[in-house]
Coordinates of C-alpha atoms and ligand atoms in Angstrom, one line a residue:
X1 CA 0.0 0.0 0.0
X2 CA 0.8 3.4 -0.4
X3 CA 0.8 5.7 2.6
X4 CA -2.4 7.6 1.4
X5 CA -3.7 4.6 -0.7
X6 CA -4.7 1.5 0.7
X7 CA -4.6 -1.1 -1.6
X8 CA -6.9 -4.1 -1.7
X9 CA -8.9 -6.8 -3.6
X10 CA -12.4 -5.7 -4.7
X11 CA -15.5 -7.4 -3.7
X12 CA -18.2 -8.4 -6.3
X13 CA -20.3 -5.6 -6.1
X14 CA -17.3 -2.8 -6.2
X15 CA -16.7 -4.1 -9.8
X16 CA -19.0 -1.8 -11.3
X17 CA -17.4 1.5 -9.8
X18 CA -13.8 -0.7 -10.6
X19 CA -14.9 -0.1 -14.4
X20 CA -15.9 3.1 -14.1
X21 CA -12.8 4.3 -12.5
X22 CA -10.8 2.1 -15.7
X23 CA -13.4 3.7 -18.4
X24 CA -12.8 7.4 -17.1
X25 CA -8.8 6.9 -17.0
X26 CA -8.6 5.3 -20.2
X27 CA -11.0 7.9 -21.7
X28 CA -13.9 6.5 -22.7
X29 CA -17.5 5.1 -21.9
X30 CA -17.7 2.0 -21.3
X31 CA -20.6 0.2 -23.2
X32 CA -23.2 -2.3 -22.4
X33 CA -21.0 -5.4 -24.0
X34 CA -17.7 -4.1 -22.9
X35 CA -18.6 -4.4 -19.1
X36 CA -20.4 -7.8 -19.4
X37 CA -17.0 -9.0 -21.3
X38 CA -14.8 -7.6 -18.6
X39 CA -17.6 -8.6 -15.9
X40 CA -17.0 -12.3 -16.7
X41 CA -13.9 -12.5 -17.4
X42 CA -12.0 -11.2 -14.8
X43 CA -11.8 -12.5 -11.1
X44 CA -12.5 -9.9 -8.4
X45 CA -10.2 -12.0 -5.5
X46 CA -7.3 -11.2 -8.4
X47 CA -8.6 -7.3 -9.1
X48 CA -7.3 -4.7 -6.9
X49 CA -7.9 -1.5 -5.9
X50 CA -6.3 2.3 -4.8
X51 CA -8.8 3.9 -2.2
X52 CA -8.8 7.4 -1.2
X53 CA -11.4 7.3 1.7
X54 CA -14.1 5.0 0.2
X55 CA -13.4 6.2 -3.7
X56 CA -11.5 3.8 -5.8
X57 CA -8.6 6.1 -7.6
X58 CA -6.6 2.5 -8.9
X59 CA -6.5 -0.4 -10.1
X60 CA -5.1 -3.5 -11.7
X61 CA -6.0 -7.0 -12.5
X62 CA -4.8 -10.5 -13.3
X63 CA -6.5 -12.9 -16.1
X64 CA -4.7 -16.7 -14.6
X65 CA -4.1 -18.0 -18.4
X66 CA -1.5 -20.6 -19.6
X67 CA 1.0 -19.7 -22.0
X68 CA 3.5 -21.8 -24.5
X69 CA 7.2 -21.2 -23.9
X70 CA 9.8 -22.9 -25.2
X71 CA 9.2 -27.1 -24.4
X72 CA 6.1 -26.4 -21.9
X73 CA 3.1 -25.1 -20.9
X74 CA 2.7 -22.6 -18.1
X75 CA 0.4 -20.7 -16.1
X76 CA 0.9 -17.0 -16.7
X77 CA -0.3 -14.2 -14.8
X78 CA -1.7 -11.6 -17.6
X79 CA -2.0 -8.4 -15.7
X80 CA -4.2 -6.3 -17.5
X81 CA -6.4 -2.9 -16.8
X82 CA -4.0 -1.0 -15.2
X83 CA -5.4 2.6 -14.5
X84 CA -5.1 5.6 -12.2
X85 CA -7.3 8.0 -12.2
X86 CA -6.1 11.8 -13.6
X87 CA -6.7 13.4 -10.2
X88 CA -4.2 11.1 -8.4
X89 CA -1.0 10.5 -10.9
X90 CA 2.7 10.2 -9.5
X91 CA 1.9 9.3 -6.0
X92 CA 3.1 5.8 -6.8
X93 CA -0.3 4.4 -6.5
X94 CA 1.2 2.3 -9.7
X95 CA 4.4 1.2 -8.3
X96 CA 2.4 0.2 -5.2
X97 CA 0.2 -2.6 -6.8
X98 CA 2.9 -3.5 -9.3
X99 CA 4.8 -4.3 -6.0
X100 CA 1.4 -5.8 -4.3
X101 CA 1.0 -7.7 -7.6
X102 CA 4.4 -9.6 -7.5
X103 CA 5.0 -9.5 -4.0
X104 CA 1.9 -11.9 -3.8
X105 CA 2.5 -14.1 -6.5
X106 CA 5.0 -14.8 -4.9
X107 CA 4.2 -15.6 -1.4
X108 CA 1.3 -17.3 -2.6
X109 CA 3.5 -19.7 -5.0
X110 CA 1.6 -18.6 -8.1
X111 CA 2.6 -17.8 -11.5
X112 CA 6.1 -18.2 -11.9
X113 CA 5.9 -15.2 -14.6
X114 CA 3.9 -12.4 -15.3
X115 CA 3.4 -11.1 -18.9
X116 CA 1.1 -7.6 -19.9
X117 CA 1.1 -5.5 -23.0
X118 CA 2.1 -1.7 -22.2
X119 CA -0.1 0.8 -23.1
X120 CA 3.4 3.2 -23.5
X121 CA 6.6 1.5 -23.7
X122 CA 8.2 3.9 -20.8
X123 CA 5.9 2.3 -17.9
X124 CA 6.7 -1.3 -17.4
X125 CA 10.9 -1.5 -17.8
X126 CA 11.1 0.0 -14.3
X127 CA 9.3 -2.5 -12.5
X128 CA 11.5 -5.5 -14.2
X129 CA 9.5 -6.5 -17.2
X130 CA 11.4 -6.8 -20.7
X131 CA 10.3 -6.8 -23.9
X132 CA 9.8 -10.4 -24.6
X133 CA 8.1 -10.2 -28.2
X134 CA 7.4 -8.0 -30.9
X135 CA 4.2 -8.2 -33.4
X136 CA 5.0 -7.5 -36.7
X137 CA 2.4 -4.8 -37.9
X138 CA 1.9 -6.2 -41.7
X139 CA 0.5 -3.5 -44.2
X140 CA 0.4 -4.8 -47.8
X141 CA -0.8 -3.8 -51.1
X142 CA -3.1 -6.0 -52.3
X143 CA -2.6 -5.5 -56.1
X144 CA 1.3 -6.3 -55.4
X145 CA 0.3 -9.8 -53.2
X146 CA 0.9 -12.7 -55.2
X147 CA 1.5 -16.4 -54.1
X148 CA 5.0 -17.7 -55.3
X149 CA 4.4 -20.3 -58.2
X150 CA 4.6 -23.4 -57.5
X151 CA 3.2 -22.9 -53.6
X152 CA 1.8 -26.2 -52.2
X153 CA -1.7 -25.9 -51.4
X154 CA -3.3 -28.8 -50.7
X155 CA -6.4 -30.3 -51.7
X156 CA -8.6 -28.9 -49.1
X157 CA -10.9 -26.5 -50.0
X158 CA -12.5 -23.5 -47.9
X159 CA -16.0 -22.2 -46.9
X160 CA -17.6 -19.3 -45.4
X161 CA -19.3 -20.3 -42.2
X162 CA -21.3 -18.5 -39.3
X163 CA -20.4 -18.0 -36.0
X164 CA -22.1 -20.9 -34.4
X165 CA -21.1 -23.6 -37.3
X166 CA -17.5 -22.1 -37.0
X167 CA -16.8 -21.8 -33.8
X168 CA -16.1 -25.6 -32.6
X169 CA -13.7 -25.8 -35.6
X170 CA -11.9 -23.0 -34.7
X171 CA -11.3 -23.9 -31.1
X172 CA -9.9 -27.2 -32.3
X173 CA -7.7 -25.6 -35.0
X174 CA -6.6 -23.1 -32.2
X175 CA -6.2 -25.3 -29.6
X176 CA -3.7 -27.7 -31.9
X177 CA -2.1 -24.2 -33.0
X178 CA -1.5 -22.6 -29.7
X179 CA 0.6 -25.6 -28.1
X180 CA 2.7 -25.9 -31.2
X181 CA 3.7 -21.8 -30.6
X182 CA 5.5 -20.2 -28.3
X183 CA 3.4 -16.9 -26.7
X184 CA 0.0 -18.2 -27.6
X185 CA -2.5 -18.4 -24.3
X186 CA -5.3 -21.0 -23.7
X187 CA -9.0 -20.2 -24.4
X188 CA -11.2 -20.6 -22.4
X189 CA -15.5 -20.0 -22.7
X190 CA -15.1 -16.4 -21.9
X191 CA -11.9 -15.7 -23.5
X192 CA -13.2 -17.1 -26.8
X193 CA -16.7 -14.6 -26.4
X194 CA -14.2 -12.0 -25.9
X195 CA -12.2 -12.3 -29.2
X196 CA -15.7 -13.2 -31.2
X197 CA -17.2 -10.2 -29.7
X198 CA -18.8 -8.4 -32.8
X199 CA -20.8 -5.5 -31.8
X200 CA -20.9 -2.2 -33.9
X201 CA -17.9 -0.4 -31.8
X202 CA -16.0 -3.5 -32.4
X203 CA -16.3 -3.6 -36.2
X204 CA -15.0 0.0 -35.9
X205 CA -16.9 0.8 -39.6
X206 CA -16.4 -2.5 -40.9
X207 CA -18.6 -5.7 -41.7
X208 CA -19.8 -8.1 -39.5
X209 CA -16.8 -11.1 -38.4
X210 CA -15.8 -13.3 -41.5
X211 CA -15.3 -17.0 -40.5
X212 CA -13.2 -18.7 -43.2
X213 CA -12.4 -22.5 -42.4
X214 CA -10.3 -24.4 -44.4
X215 CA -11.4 -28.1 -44.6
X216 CA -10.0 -31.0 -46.1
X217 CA -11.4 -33.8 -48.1
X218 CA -12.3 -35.4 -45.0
X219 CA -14.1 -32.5 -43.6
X220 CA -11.5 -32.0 -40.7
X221 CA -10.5 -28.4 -40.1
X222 CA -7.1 -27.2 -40.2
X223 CA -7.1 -23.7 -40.2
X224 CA -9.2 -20.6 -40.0
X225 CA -9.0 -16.6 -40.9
X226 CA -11.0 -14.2 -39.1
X227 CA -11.7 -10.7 -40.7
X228 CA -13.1 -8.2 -41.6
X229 CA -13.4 -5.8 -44.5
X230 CA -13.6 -1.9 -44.2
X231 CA -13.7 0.8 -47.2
X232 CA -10.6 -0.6 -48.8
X233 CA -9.0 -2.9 -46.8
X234 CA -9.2 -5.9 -45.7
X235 CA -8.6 -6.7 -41.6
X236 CA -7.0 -10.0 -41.0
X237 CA -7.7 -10.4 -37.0
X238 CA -6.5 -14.0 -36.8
X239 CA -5.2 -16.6 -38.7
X240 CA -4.6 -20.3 -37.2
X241 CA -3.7 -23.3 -38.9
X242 CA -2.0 -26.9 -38.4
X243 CA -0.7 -27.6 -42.2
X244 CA 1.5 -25.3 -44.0
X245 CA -0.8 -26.3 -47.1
X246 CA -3.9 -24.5 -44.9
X247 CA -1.9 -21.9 -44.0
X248 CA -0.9 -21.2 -47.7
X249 CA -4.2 -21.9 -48.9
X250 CA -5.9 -19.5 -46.0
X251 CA -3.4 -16.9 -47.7
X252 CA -4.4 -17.2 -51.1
X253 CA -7.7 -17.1 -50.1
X254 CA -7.2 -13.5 -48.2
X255 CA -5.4 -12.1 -51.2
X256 CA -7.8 -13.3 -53.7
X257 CA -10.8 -11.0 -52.0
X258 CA -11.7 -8.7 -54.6
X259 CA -12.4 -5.1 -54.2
X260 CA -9.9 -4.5 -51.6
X261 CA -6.6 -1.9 -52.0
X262 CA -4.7 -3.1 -48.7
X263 CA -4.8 -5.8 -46.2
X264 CA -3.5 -5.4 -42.8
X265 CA -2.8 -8.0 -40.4
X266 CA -0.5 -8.4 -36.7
X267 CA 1.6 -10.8 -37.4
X268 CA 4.9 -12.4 -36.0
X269 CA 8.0 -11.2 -36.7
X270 CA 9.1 -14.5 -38.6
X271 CA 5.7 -14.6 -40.5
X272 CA 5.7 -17.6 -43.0
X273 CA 3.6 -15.2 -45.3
X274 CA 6.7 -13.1 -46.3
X275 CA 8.1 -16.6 -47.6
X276 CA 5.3 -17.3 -49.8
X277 CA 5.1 -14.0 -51.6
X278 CA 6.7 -13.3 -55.1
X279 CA 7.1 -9.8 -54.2
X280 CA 8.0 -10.2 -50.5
X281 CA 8.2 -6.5 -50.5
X282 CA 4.4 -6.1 -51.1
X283 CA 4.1 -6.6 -47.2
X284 CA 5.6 -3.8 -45.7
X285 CA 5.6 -4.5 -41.4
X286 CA 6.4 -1.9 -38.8
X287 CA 7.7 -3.7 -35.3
X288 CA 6.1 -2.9 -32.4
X289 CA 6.8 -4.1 -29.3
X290 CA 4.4 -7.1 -27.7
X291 CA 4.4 -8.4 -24.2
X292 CA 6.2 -7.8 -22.0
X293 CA 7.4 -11.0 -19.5
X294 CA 8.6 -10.3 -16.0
X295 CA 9.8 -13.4 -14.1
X296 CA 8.0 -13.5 -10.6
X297 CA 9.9 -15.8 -9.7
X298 CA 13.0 -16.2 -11.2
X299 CA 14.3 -19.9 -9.7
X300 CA 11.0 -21.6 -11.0
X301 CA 10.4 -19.5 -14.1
X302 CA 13.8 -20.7 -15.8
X303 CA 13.4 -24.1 -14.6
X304 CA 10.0 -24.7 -16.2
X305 CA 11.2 -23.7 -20.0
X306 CA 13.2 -25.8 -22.3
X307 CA 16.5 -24.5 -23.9
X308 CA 18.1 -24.9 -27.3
X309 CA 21.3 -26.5 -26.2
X310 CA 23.0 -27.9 -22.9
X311 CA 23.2 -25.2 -20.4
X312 CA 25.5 -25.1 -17.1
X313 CA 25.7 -21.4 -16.5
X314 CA 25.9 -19.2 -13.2
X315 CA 23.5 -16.1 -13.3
X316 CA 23.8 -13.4 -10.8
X317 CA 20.3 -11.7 -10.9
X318 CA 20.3 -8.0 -9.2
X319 CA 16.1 -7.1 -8.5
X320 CA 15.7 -4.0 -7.0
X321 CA 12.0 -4.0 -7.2
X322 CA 11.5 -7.5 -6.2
X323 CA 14.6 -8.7 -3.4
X324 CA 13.6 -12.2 -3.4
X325 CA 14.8 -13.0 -6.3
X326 CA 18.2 -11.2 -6.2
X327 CA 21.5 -13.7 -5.7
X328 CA 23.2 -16.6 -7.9
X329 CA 21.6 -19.7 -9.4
X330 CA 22.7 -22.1 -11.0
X331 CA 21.2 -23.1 -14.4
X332 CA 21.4 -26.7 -15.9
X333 CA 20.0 -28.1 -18.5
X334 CA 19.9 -31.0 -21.0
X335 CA 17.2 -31.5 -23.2
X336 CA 14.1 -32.9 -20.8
X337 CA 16.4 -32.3 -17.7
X338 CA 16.1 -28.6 -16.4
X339 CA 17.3 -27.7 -12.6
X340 CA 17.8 -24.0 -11.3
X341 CA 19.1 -24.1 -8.3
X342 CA 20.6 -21.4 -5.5
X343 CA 24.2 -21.1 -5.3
X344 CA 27.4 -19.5 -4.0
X345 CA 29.1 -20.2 -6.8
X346 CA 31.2 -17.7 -9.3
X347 CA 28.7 -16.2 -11.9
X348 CA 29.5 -16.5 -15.1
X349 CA 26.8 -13.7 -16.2
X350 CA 25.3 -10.7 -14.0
X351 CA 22.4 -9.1 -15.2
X352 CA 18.8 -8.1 -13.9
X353 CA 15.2 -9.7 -14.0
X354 CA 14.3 -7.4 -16.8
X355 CA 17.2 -9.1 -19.2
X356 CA 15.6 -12.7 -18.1
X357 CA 12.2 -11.3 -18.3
X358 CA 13.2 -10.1 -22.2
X359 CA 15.1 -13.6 -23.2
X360 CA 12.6 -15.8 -22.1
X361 CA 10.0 -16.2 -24.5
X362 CA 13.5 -17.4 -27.0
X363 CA 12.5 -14.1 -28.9
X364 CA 14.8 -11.0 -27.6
X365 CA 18.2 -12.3 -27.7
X366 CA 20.7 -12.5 -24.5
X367 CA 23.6 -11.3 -27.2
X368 CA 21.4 -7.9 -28.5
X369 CA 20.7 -7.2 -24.6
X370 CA 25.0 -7.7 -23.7
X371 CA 25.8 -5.4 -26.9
X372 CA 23.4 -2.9 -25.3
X373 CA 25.7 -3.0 -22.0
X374 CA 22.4 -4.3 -19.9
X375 CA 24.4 -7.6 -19.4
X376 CA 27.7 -8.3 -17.9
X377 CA 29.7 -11.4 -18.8
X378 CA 31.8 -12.5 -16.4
X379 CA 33.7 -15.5 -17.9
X380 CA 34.4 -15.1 -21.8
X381 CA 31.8 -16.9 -23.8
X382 CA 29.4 -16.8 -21.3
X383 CA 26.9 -14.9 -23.4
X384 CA 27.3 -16.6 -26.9
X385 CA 26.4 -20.0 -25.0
X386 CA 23.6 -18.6 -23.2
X387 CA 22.3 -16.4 -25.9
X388 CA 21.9 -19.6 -28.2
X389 CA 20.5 -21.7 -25.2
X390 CA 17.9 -19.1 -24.6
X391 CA 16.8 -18.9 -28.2
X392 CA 13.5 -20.2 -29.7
X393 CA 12.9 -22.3 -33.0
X394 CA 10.1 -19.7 -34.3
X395 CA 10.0 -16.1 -33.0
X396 CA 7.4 -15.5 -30.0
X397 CA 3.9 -14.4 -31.1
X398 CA 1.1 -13.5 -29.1
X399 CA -1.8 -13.6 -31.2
X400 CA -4.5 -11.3 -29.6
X401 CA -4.0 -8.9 -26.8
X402 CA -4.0 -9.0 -22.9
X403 CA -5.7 -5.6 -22.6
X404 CA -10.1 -4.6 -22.7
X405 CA -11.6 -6.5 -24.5
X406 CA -10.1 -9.4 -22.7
X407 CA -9.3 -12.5 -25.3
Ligands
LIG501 C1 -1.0 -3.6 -18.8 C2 -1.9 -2.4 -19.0 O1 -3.0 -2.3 -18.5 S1 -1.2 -1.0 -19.7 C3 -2.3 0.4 -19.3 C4 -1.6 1.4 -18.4 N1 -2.6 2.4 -18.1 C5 -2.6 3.6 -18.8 O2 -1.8 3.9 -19.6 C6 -3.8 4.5 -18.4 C7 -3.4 6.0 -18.3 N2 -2.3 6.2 -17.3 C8 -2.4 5.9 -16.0 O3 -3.4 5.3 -15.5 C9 -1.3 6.2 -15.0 O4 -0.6 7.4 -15.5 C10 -0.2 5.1 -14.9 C11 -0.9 3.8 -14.4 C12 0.5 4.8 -16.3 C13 0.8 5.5 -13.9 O5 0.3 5.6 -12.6 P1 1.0 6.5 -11.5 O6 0.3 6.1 -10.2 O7 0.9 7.9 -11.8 O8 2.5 6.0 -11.5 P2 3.5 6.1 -10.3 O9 3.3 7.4 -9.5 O10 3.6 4.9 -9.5 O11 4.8 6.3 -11.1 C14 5.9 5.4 -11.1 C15 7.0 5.9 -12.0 O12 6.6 5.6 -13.3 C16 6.7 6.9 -14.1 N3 5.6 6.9 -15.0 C17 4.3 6.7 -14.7 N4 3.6 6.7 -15.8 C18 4.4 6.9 -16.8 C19 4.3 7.1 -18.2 N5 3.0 7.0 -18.8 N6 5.4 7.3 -19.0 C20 6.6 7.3 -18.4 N7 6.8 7.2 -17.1 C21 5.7 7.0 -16.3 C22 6.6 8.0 -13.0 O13 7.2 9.1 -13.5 C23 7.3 7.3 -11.9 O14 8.7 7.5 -12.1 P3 9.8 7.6 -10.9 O15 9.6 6.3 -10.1 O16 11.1 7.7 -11.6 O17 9.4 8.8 -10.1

């Protein structure tokens, strides 16, 4: 808590003047669907809140979701809704339930990691999160979007369908999907309403949600676009699939939409799509960063993922903001066989939660973060090894966002 601020959990019936505080700071109304959506979704015993007197001023909440590292499958805390009101900024009402936040995942021995996506990129470094992922922001031409010859597509074939024939195929496709990719969370009931959601404010001037499902001969589904189209464009929101040949055919099926100058989708950085293009430059992408991971705790957090090659490194981890965590460990690992383990040994790397938090999604690389000076090695080689033990197959991607509406 802060000295003026208590901080606490909200009951069941505070949530409505929760979500108004939220709505005011983030500047809007919040609308009929919007508050049922955030209403079921979130849990009030993980939703706290910044009093003055009996007003709520803060806030910030937790979705529990599980998320694909590299080799596993974790539980992740997603903090999301963060918000102080106008009328009490810079009194550290923030840093206060960041600190409440992690301080009690981890005396409760919750989520080993927390992940969020910033609203501003200048907020979340100081409280140890690093940038874990990027999204790759894909802009294209559609008159310039061609398939490369020769592209293997499959003999499936695709159809149109509506929300309720759709939407048991696409939880399949997805579920396959998100196990096989490294930043993707579980969906659950209320997650899935979330990301279907498809009210007028929503559509944002476009059409109603497209549900394309590619088939094959056997009538199984292996992959699904969602979109939209607006005056012009074409809105990719999502695109799953378990075959290249459905994700190439799901592709040429997007392209092929007529009457359309651009198509934009969010994409990850190592999108297949550029490598199926005969004018790769046709899909222009702007980086942005995506979450952000913080590692609650940092002993259990890199003993839970996988790594590229045999590891037997000494870290020493400095963490300020959360002192538990600070000291040596030592990290071993060979294939299946991961320990992490306190030590008083010599460290071969020093460096701070935020650099961990960064490297372990296998995306941000433990070699960029030393050549920025944020790492120091301490025995030569040190961060070559770990920088290509740390690193994924396929670049992280997250595909839909921890923030309102909450999918
Ligand atoms: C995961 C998500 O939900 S992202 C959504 C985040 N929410 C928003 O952006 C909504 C609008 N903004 C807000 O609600 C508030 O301004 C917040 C939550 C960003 C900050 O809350 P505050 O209580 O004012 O932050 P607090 O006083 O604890 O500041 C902590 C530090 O962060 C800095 N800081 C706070 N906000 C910002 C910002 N937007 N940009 C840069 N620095 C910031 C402060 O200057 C302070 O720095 P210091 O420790 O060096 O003095």
């Amino acid at each position: 808590m802060t000295a003026t601020h208590p901080l606490r959990t909200i009951t069941a019936h505070e949530f409505d003047a929760w979500a108004h505080m939220v709505t005011t700071t983030y500047g809007q109304d919040w609308h009929e669907g919007g508050l049922r959506n955030a209403a079921s979704s979130l849990q009030p015993q993980r939703t706290i809140a910044a009093y003055d007197g009996t007003q709520i001023v803060g806030g910030a909440s937790i979705y529990g979701r599980v998320m694909t590292i590299p080799g596993a499958a974790i539980p992740v805390a997603g903090i999301t809704l963060v918000a102080v009101l106008p009328t009490h900024r810079r009194r550290g009402i923030l840093t206060a339930m960041m600190r409440k936040q992690l301080t009690d995942l981890h005396e409760s021995g919750g989520e080993p990691i927390a992940a969020l996506n910033a609203a501003e990129a200048t907020i979340y470094g100081r409280f140890g999160y690093g940038i874990a992922s990027h999204i790759a922001e894909i802009h294209a031409d559609k008159k310039l979007l061609a398939l490369r010859p020769g592209t293997d597509l499959g003999d499936g074939t695709i159809r149109l369908l509506d929300h309720q024939e759709a939407r048991p195929l696409l939880e399949k496709v997805y579920d396959i999907a998100r196990r096989g990719g490294v930043g993707w969370l579980d969906r659950t009931e209320t997650f899935w309403q979330a990301r279907l959601a498809d009210g007028e404010r929503v559509r944002d001037g476009g059409t109603a949600l497209r549900f394309a499902v590619h088939l094959e001969q056997g009538g199984e589904a292996t992959g699904y676009a969602l979109y939209r189209s607006k005056p012009g464009l074409v809105q990719v929101i999502e695109v799953a699939s378990t075959t290249r040949q459905s994700y190439a055919a799901l592709w040429r099926y997007l392209i092929d939409l007529d009457a359309h100058a651009a198509l934009t989708y969010d994409g990850a950085v190592d999108e297949p799509l550029t490598h199926l293009l005969t004018n790769p430059r046709a899909a222009r992408t702007t980086l942005i960063d995506n979450l952000w991971v913080r590692l609650a705790d940092v002993g259990r957090a890199l003993a839970a993922r996988r790594y590229a090659t045999p590891l037997d490194l000494v870290l020493e981890v400095q963490d300020p903001f959360c002192p538990w965590n600070a000291g040596r460990y030592h990290l071993q690992a060979h294939g299946d066989s991961v320990t992490c383990e306190r030590t008083q040994a010599h460290p071969a790397l020093r460096l701070t939660s935020a650099e961990l938090g960064a490297a372990y999604l296998g995306g941000t690389t433990l070699s960029s973060l030393a050549a920025a000076g944020r790492i120091e090695e301490l025995r030569p080689g040190a961060v070559s090894t770990a920088s290509l033990a740390f690193r994924g197959e396929r670049a992280p991607f997250h595909p839909s966002g921890w923030a309102f509406p909450a999918f």
